[in-house]
Amino acid sequence: MQQQLSVNLTIPIPSDSVLILKTELEELQQSKYDGVYWTMKDLEKRVGKKSDWIKEKILFPPNLRKKLDVRYGGPVAYPTSKGETWMFHAKKMTKFLDENFDKIFK
């Protein structure tokens, strides 16, 4: 017969912390960018590069542009006239950057 020991244990949780289910954390992380749109300045902060580099390496290469352009279901609204601003769907752009990291930063 196997021996067992029953223990009642109290573990304090710091007042600046909360305990939540892992599934709840994942849902919160996924919804972080719901309804959020970035400008080029926001994308520069996210990528850590200036707009010229972003345009050359991410936005204008034909193989990436087809995936990015909002006209093809992508997360980027390319300016259609001079002076118009760039707009990025934050959640979709984050996913694109994560999935294409190796292609972008090789």
JSON list of C-alpha atoms in Angstrom, two decimals:
[
{"chain": "A", "resi": 1, "resn": "MET", "atom": "CA", "xyz": [0.00, 0.00, 0.00]},
{"chain": "A", "resi": 2, "resn": "GLN", "atom": "CA", "xyz": [1.30, 3.45, -0.96]},
{"chain": "A", "resi": 3, "resn": "GLN", "atom": "CA", "xyz": [1.64, 6.07, 1.74]},
{"chain": "A", "resi": 4, "resn": "GLN", "atom": "CA", "xyz": [0.04, 9.48, 1.32]},
{"chain": "A", "resi": 5, "resn": "LEU", "atom": "CA", "xyz": [0.49, 12.77, 3.07]},
{"chain": "A", "resi": 6, "resn": "SER", "atom": "CA", "xyz": [-2.27, 15.37, 3.07]},
{"chain": "A", "resi": 7, "resn": "VAL", "atom": "CA", "xyz": [-1.14, 19.00, 3.46]},
{"chain": "A", "resi": 8, "resn": "ASN", "atom": "CA", "xyz": [-3.11, 22.24, 3.74]},
{"chain": "A", "resi": 9, "resn": "LEU", "atom": "CA", "xyz": [-0.92, 25.02, 2.32]},
{"chain": "A", "resi": 10, "resn": "THR", "atom": "CA", "xyz": [-1.52, 28.76, 2.05]},
{"chain": "A", "resi": 11, "resn": "ILE", "atom": "CA", "xyz": [0.43, 30.66, -0.60]},
{"chain": "A", "resi": 12, "resn": "PRO", "atom": "CA", "xyz": [0.17, 34.46, -0.43]},
{"chain": "A", "resi": 13, "resn": "ILE", "atom": "CA", "xyz": [-0.41, 36.32, -3.70]},
{"chain": "A", "resi": 14, "resn": "PRO", "atom": "CA", "xyz": [1.12, 39.83, -3.78]},
{"chain": "A", "resi": 15, "resn": "SER", "atom": "CA", "xyz": [-1.44, 42.65, -3.86]},
{"chain": "A", "resi": 16, "resn": "ASP", "atom": "CA", "xyz": [-0.16, 43.81, -7.27]},
{"chain": "A", "resi": 17, "resn": "SER", "atom": "CA", "xyz": [-0.81, 40.38, -8.81]},
{"chain": "A", "resi": 18, "resn": "VAL", "atom": "CA", "xyz": [-3.85, 38.31, -9.76]},
{"chain": "A", "resi": 19, "resn": "LEU", "atom": "CA", "xyz": [-4.37, 34.65, -10.42]},
{"chain": "A", "resi": 20, "resn": "ILE", "atom": "CA", "xyz": [-6.25, 33.83, -13.65]},
{"chain": "A", "resi": 21, "resn": "LEU", "atom": "CA", "xyz": [-6.73, 30.79, -15.84]},
{"chain": "A", "resi": 22, "resn": "LYS", "atom": "CA", "xyz": [-4.23, 30.33, -18.64]},
{"chain": "A", "resi": 23, "resn": "THR", "atom": "CA", "xyz": [-7.07, 30.36, -21.19]},
{"chain": "A", "resi": 24, "resn": "GLU", "atom": "CA", "xyz": [-8.21, 33.76, -19.88]},
{"chain": "A", "resi": 25, "resn": "LEU", "atom": "CA", "xyz": [-4.68, 35.14, -20.22]},
{"chain": "A", "resi": 26, "resn": "GLU", "atom": "CA", "xyz": [-4.48, 33.90, -23.81]},
{"chain": "A", "resi": 27, "resn": "GLU", "atom": "CA", "xyz": [-7.82, 35.53, -24.63]},
{"chain": "A", "resi": 28, "resn": "LEU", "atom": "CA", "xyz": [-6.68, 38.82, -23.11]},
{"chain": "A", "resi": 29, "resn": "GLN", "atom": "CA", "xyz": [-3.44, 38.71, -25.10]},
{"chain": "A", "resi": 30, "resn": "GLN", "atom": "CA", "xyz": [-5.30, 37.98, -28.33]},
{"chain": "A", "resi": 31, "resn": "SER", "atom": "CA", "xyz": [-7.76, 40.81, -27.79]},
{"chain": "A", "resi": 32, "resn": "LYS", "atom": "CA", "xyz": [-5.04, 43.35, -26.93]},
{"chain": "A", "resi": 33, "resn": "TYR", "atom": "CA", "xyz": [-5.14, 44.89, -30.40]},
{"chain": "A", "resi": 34, "resn": "ASP", "atom": "CA", "xyz": [-8.87, 44.46, -31.16]},
{"chain": "A", "resi": 35, "resn": "GLY", "atom": "CA", "xyz": [-10.11, 47.67, -32.77]},
{"chain": "A", "resi": 36, "resn": "VAL", "atom": "CA", "xyz": [-6.64, 49.25, -32.67]},
{"chain": "A", "resi": 37, "resn": "TYR", "atom": "CA", "xyz": [-5.07, 50.88, -35.73]},
{"chain": "A", "resi": 38, "resn": "TRP", "atom": "CA", "xyz": [-1.50, 52.05, -36.10]},
{"chain": "A", "resi": 39, "resn": "THR", "atom": "CA", "xyz": [0.09, 54.90, -37.98]},
{"chain": "A", "resi": 40, "resn": "MET", "atom": "CA", "xyz": [3.55, 54.61, -39.52]},
{"chain": "A", "resi": 41, "resn": "LYS", "atom": "CA", "xyz": [5.01, 56.03, -36.28]},
{"chain": "A", "resi": 42, "resn": "ASP", "atom": "CA", "xyz": [3.34, 53.22, -34.31]},
{"chain": "A", "resi": 43, "resn": "LEU", "atom": "CA", "xyz": [4.74, 50.62, -36.71]},
{"chain": "A", "resi": 44, "resn": "GLU", "atom": "CA", "xyz": [8.21, 52.17, -36.42]},
{"chain": "A", "resi": 45, "resn": "LYS", "atom": "CA", "xyz": [8.03, 51.70, -32.63]},
{"chain": "A", "resi": 46, "resn": "ARG", "atom": "CA", "xyz": [6.81, 48.13, -32.99]},
{"chain": "A", "resi": 47, "resn": "VAL", "atom": "CA", "xyz": [9.48, 47.08, -35.50]},
{"chain": "A", "resi": 48, "resn": "GLY", "atom": "CA", "xyz": [12.28, 49.26, -34.14]},
{"chain": "A", "resi": 49, "resn": "LYS", "atom": "CA", "xyz": [13.15, 50.59, -37.60]},
{"chain": "A", "resi": 50, "resn": "LYS", "atom": "CA", "xyz": [12.53, 53.84, -39.51]},
{"chain": "A", "resi": 51, "resn": "SER", "atom": "CA", "xyz": [9.86, 54.17, -42.20]},
{"chain": "A", "resi": 52, "resn": "ASP", "atom": "CA", "xyz": [12.33, 54.00, -45.10]},
{"chain": "A", "resi": 53, "resn": "TRP", "atom": "CA", "xyz": [13.56, 50.60, -43.92]},
{"chain": "A", "resi": 54, "resn": "ILE", "atom": "CA", "xyz": [9.98, 49.40, -43.28]},
{"chain": "A", "resi": 55, "resn": "LYS", "atom": "CA", "xyz": [8.91, 50.43, -46.77]},
{"chain": "A", "resi": 56, "resn": "GLU", "atom": "CA", "xyz": [11.93, 48.77, -48.41]},
{"chain": "A", "resi": 57, "resn": "LYS", "atom": "CA", "xyz": [11.88, 45.51, -46.43]},
{"chain": "A", "resi": 58, "resn": "ILE", "atom": "CA", "xyz": [8.21, 45.02, -45.57]},
{"chain": "A", "resi": 59, "resn": "LEU", "atom": "CA", "xyz": [5.71, 47.20, -47.42]},
{"chain": "A", "resi": 60, "resn": "PHE", "atom": "CA", "xyz": [6.98, 47.37, -51.01]},
{"chain": "A", "resi": 61, "resn": "PRO", "atom": "CA", "xyz": [8.48, 43.97, -51.89]},
{"chain": "A", "resi": 62, "resn": "PRO", "atom": "CA", "xyz": [5.88, 42.50, -54.29]},
{"chain": "A", "resi": 63, "resn": "ASN", "atom": "CA", "xyz": [5.71, 39.11, -52.55]},
{"chain": "A", "resi": 64, "resn": "LEU", "atom": "CA", "xyz": [4.84, 40.79, -49.23]},
{"chain": "A", "resi": 65, "resn": "ARG", "atom": "CA", "xyz": [2.69, 43.59, -50.60]},
{"chain": "A", "resi": 66, "resn": "LYS", "atom": "CA", "xyz": [0.14, 41.15, -51.99]},
{"chain": "A", "resi": 67, "resn": "LYS", "atom": "CA", "xyz": [-0.29, 39.72, -48.48]},
{"chain": "A", "resi": 68, "resn": "LEU", "atom": "CA", "xyz": [-0.37, 43.15, -46.83]},
{"chain": "A", "resi": 69, "resn": "ASP", "atom": "CA", "xyz": [-2.57, 45.32, -49.04]},
{"chain": "A", "resi": 70, "resn": "VAL", "atom": "CA", "xyz": [-6.06, 45.83, -47.64]},
{"chain": "A", "resi": 71, "resn": "ARG", "atom": "CA", "xyz": [-7.43, 45.40, -51.19]},
{"chain": "A", "resi": 72, "resn": "TYR", "atom": "CA", "xyz": [-6.37, 41.75, -50.98]},
{"chain": "A", "resi": 73, "resn": "GLY", "atom": "CA", "xyz": [-7.53, 41.24, -47.38]},
{"chain": "A", "resi": 74, "resn": "GLY", "atom": "CA", "xyz": [-4.32, 42.37, -45.72]},
{"chain": "A", "resi": 75, "resn": "PRO", "atom": "CA", "xyz": [-3.72, 44.67, -42.75]},
{"chain": "A", "resi": 76, "resn": "VAL", "atom": "CA", "xyz": [-2.29, 47.70, -44.58]},
{"chain": "A", "resi": 77, "resn": "ALA", "atom": "CA", "xyz": [-4.16, 50.61, -46.15]},
{"chain": "A", "resi": 78, "resn": "TYR", "atom": "CA", "xyz": [-1.56, 51.94, -48.59]},
{"chain": "A", "resi": 79, "resn": "PRO", "atom": "CA", "xyz": [-1.77, 55.68, -49.25]},
{"chain": "A", "resi": 80, "resn": "THR", "atom": "CA", "xyz": [-3.44, 56.37, -52.59]},
{"chain": "A", "resi": 81, "resn": "SER", "atom": "CA", "xyz": [-2.32, 59.98, -52.92]},
{"chain": "A", "resi": 82, "resn": "LYS", "atom": "CA", "xyz": [0.55, 62.14, -51.75]},
{"chain": "A", "resi": 83, "resn": "GLY", "atom": "CA", "xyz": [0.11, 63.31, -48.17]},
{"chain": "A", "resi": 84, "resn": "GLU", "atom": "CA", "xyz": [-2.31, 60.53, -47.26]},
{"chain": "A", "resi": 85, "resn": "THR", "atom": "CA", "xyz": [-1.31, 58.58, -44.15]},
{"chain": "A", "resi": 86, "resn": "TRP", "atom": "CA", "xyz": [-0.53, 54.91, -43.77]},
{"chain": "A", "resi": 87, "resn": "MET", "atom": "CA", "xyz": [-2.97, 52.86, -41.69]},
{"chain": "A", "resi": 88, "resn": "PHE", "atom": "CA", "xyz": [-2.29, 49.44, -40.21]},
{"chain": "A", "resi": 89, "resn": "HIS", "atom": "CA", "xyz": [-4.73, 47.04, -38.56]},
{"chain": "A", "resi": 90, "resn": "ALA", "atom": "CA", "xyz": [-2.70, 46.39, -35.40]},
{"chain": "A", "resi": 91, "resn": "LYS", "atom": "CA", "xyz": [-3.87, 42.84, -34.63]},
{"chain": "A", "resi": 92, "resn": "LYS", "atom": "CA", "xyz": [-3.46, 41.57, -38.20]},
{"chain": "A", "resi": 93, "resn": "MET", "atom": "CA", "xyz": [-0.16, 43.42, -38.69]},
{"chain": "A", "resi": 94, "resn": "THR", "atom": "CA", "xyz": [1.22, 41.94, -35.46]},
{"chain": "A", "resi": 95, "resn": "LYS", "atom": "CA", "xyz": [0.30, 38.47, -36.68]},
{"chain": "A", "resi": 96, "resn": "PHE", "atom": "CA", "xyz": [1.89, 39.16, -40.08]},
{"chain": "A", "resi": 97, "resn": "LEU", "atom": "CA", "xyz": [5.12, 40.41, -38.51]},
{"chain": "A", "resi": 98, "resn": "ASP", "atom": "CA", "xyz": [5.33, 37.39, -36.21]},
{"chain": "A", "resi": 99, "resn": "GLU", "atom": "CA", "xyz": [4.64, 34.88, -38.99]},
{"chain": "A", "resi": 100, "resn": "ASN", "atom": "CA", "xyz": [7.04, 36.52, -41.47]},
{"chain": "A", "resi": 101, "resn": "PHE", "atom": "CA", "xyz": [9.86, 37.49, -39.12]},
{"chain": "A", "resi": 102, "resn": "ASP", "atom": "CA", "xyz": [12.37, 35.24, -40.94]},
{"chain": "A", "resi": 103, "resn": "LYS", "atom": "CA", "xyz": [11.48, 36.68, -44.37]},
{"chain": "A", "resi": 104, "resn": "ILE", "atom": "CA", "xyz": [11.67, 40.29, -43.15]},
{"chain": "A", "resi": 105, "resn": "PHE", "atom": "CA", "xyz": [14.82, 40.19, -41.04]},
{"chain": "A", "resi": 106, "resn": "LYS", "atom": "CA", "xyz": [16.95, 37.67, -42.93]}
]
